[in-house]
Structure formats: structure tokens, C-alpha cells
Amino acid sequence: MKRRKFIQRAGLSGIGIAAASAGMSCAEQSKKTNDAPVSEAKEQALNLPIVIATWNVPKATEKAWEILNKGKSALEAVEQGVMVEEADEKNQTVGKGGIPDRDGIVTLDSCIMNSNGDYGAVLALENITHAVSVARKVMEDTPHVVLAGEGAKKFALESGFMEEDLLTDDSRKQWEKWKLKSEYKPIINIENHDTIGMLAMDKSGNLSGACTTSGMGYKMRGRVGDSAIIGAGLFVDNEIGAATATGLGEEVLKTVGSFLIVELMRQGLSPQKACEEAILRIVKKNRDFKNFQVGYIAINKKGETGYYSIQEWFSCTIYKNGVNKNIKSDYYYKPSDPEQ
Ligand code: GLY
């Protein structure tokens, strides 16, 4: 009863309430929401499956959608979806071809989270393109949730991943140019692309998410951002929803942004309002907000989505109802607004 009241207060309908009204215990209900397939009618009402990803990444969302459409899990979809960007050498913010740190070394941060609340991550991983797959292996094949640096690489090689030079000619040339001045002005691309975060709800109504990045361009050696840190770059709660982040990781970390969004959705906020509130938390605490970008995307158990950023030019890609669409996000900082 207590549980039912809580879920109703949170404004959730559908799967959660159906389970609660059957008078289940919390543990039973959690198992139900994690595992049970939804009916066909519910699948249609929710427009399942759904994929949402940060930025304009139609190939990545298409890959995820293909997997979901075959009835496979959201976990499989988000892993294979973000792998498309990790393998794309032209994308200099994720995987192979990523902008290196100030010492010329490409280091990757990546994590994945499933509908049971399991999580795996790698921090500062070198020489392995598909960091997200190593993160999944950490989740599934080790008693741990995070492996970092040399240990993460050793684990990846032992698990059969191929060692590769991730610094492409393009990224090397740009780094050499940067070294001429060596100005420590971390680049966070506010116009185009940064980290890819992807959230998916499969045909069974289960949620998973993945987040992967080469991090801030020319960062200090050893710097780790938000992307692979649970609750910051990504959070999934299969009873409520999921959220993921892009942009200046330090600010996302300080406000535990993705966890915050999921908890705000738990309290009844829509994914859109929850993303807006998480951006406001950063803006209120940081007078320098005009000079950096953070963007969030979110999805709830009703299949509703939200997206919001500090600066203009953030977008997300949503694949639902068979349509793969890039959508420009609304944003906080509007220079013409005298209040700002
Ligand atoms: N959001 C990517 C990073 O800050 O590393």
C-alpha cells in the first residue's frame, strides 16, 4: 500500500502501478518491472521500442533500433549503438580518433547500466576502441564495477580485445598544432559533438543506458570526466527512467546530474522538466556558465523523453515509431535575455 501511494504520487502510470496494484512486495515488484514483458497493447501505447542519444548520431540510433526491433534487449542495443560512434574515426570525441590528452595519449571513459541496476565502467582506458564493451565485460565478468587505467587495459586484452593505436593522423596533427601554444583551455565542443550517451527502452519496457567518450580535448593526463561515473554521466532506474549527460564533465560530476534527473522524475517531474532543473542547478552555482556546455537527455517509463542544455546547438537523436529524427534542444543561455 505504502509502495502504491509512493508510485502514484510520483505520477507514474502503466507498468509500475500495474505491479503495485497487484499487491506485490517491493522486491517482487522490482523483479516484475525488471523482467516482465509488457503486453502488445502496452507496447503500442508506449510506442516501444525507443532510443534516444545525445547529438546528431543517426547511424548509432539506427543500429540500436535495428537490435531493439528484433526483440533484443535495451542493453544490447545501447552497447552496439554507441559502438558505431566509437568506431567512427571522424568523430574526435569518442573512441578511435578521439582528441588526446595534453601528452598526446587518447584515453577513454565509458560505462553501461542495465535494467537490473547493474553497472560497469572503465576509466582512462588506452588503446582499445570499444571501451563500452570493456565496461560491459567489467559488469558481467568481474566482481567489480569500475576498472581504471593499466588494469582496465590488462583486463580488456585478457578478455580478447585488440590493442590499437587510437591516435589518428588528423588528431595527431591537431595535437601538434595545439602544442605550439599548449594553452590549457580545455575544449568542450558547444556547437557540434561531445560524448555520446544513449538510452533505450526495449519491447519489454526495460531500460538500459551507455555513455562513452574520449573526454575533454587536451585534458591533463589522468583527468576523468563524468561519462563513466555512475549517477553523473549515466543513471538508469528501471522503475522510473534513465538519464545521460554530455558536456563539461566537472560540472555534471559536481551536481551528480543523471542521478538527479532520475530522482526528480521519481518525484513526478517529466523528463523535460527534470533535465531543465538539472541544468538550472549548474547555472545557479556557476557564474561562468556562459563559457561551457552541458546537455542532458532523459526518458521515463511512459516512454516520454526530455532534453535540455546550457548553450544553444545541443541536439539529440530519437528513434521511435520507425522514425529516426535529430531534434534541436531548447537551452538556458539566451544572451538577449536581460535577466541572464
Ligand atoms: N562529458 C565528457 C567529459 O567531460 O569528459
PDB file of C-alpha atoms in Angstrom, residues 8 12-13 25 36 42 45-46 52 55 64 72 119 144 151 154 215 234 237 245-246 256 270 275 289 295 315 331 338:
ATOM      1  CA  GLN A   8       1.062   7.215  -7.626  1.00  0.00           C
ATOM      2  CA  LEU A  12       3.665   7.155 -12.861  1.00  0.00           C
ATOM      3  CA  SER A  13       1.122   5.064 -14.659  1.00  0.00           C
ATOM      4  CA  SER A  25       6.143  -6.686  -2.162  1.00  0.00           C
ATOM      5  CA  ALA A  36       8.234  -8.974 -17.297  1.00  0.00           C
ATOM      6  CA  LYS A  42       1.071  -1.512 -23.791  1.00  0.00           C
ATOM      7  CA  ALA A  45       0.705   2.751 -26.140  1.00  0.00           C
ATOM      8  CA  LEU A  46       4.306   3.394 -25.157  1.00  0.00           C
ATOM      9  CA  ILE A  52      17.405   8.493 -27.567  1.00  0.00           C
ATOM     10  CA  TRP A  55      23.814  14.808 -30.511  1.00  0.00           C
ATOM     11  CA  ALA A  64      20.257   0.394 -31.698  1.00  0.00           C
ATOM     12  CA  LYS A  72      16.628  -7.919 -28.311  1.00  0.00           C
ATOM     13  CA  TYR A 119      26.745  -1.109 -13.854  1.00  0.00           C
ATOM     14  CA  HIS A 144      33.768  -5.156  -9.578  1.00  0.00           C
ATOM     15  CA  GLY A 151      44.312  -2.517 -15.030  1.00  0.00           C
ATOM     16  CA  LYS A 154      45.109  -5.534 -18.984  1.00  0.00           C
ATOM     17  CA  GLY A 215      36.750  13.239 -22.727  1.00  0.00           C
ATOM     18  CA  LEU A 234      24.578   8.000 -16.713  1.00  0.00           C
ATOM     19  CA  ASP A 237      16.438   3.027 -12.662  1.00  0.00           C
ATOM     20  CA  ALA A 245      24.899  13.709 -19.970  1.00  0.00           C
ATOM     21  CA  THR A 246      27.246  15.434 -22.375  1.00  0.00           C
ATOM     22  CA  VAL A 256      25.507  14.238  -9.926  1.00  0.00           C
ATOM     23  CA  SER A 270       8.521  14.987 -16.595  1.00  0.00           C
ATOM     24  CA  CYS A 275      16.521  17.958 -17.437  1.00  0.00           C
ATOM     25  CA  PHE A 289      28.078  29.044 -17.162  1.00  0.00           C
ATOM     26  CA  GLY A 295      23.408  18.874 -22.105  1.00  0.00           C
ATOM     27  CA  SER A 315      20.628  18.267 -30.107  1.00  0.00           C
ATOM     28  CA  TYR A 331      18.583  25.725 -23.927  1.00  0.00           C
ATOM     29  CA  PRO A 338      18.425  40.788 -19.733  1.00  0.00           C
TER      30      PRO A 338
END
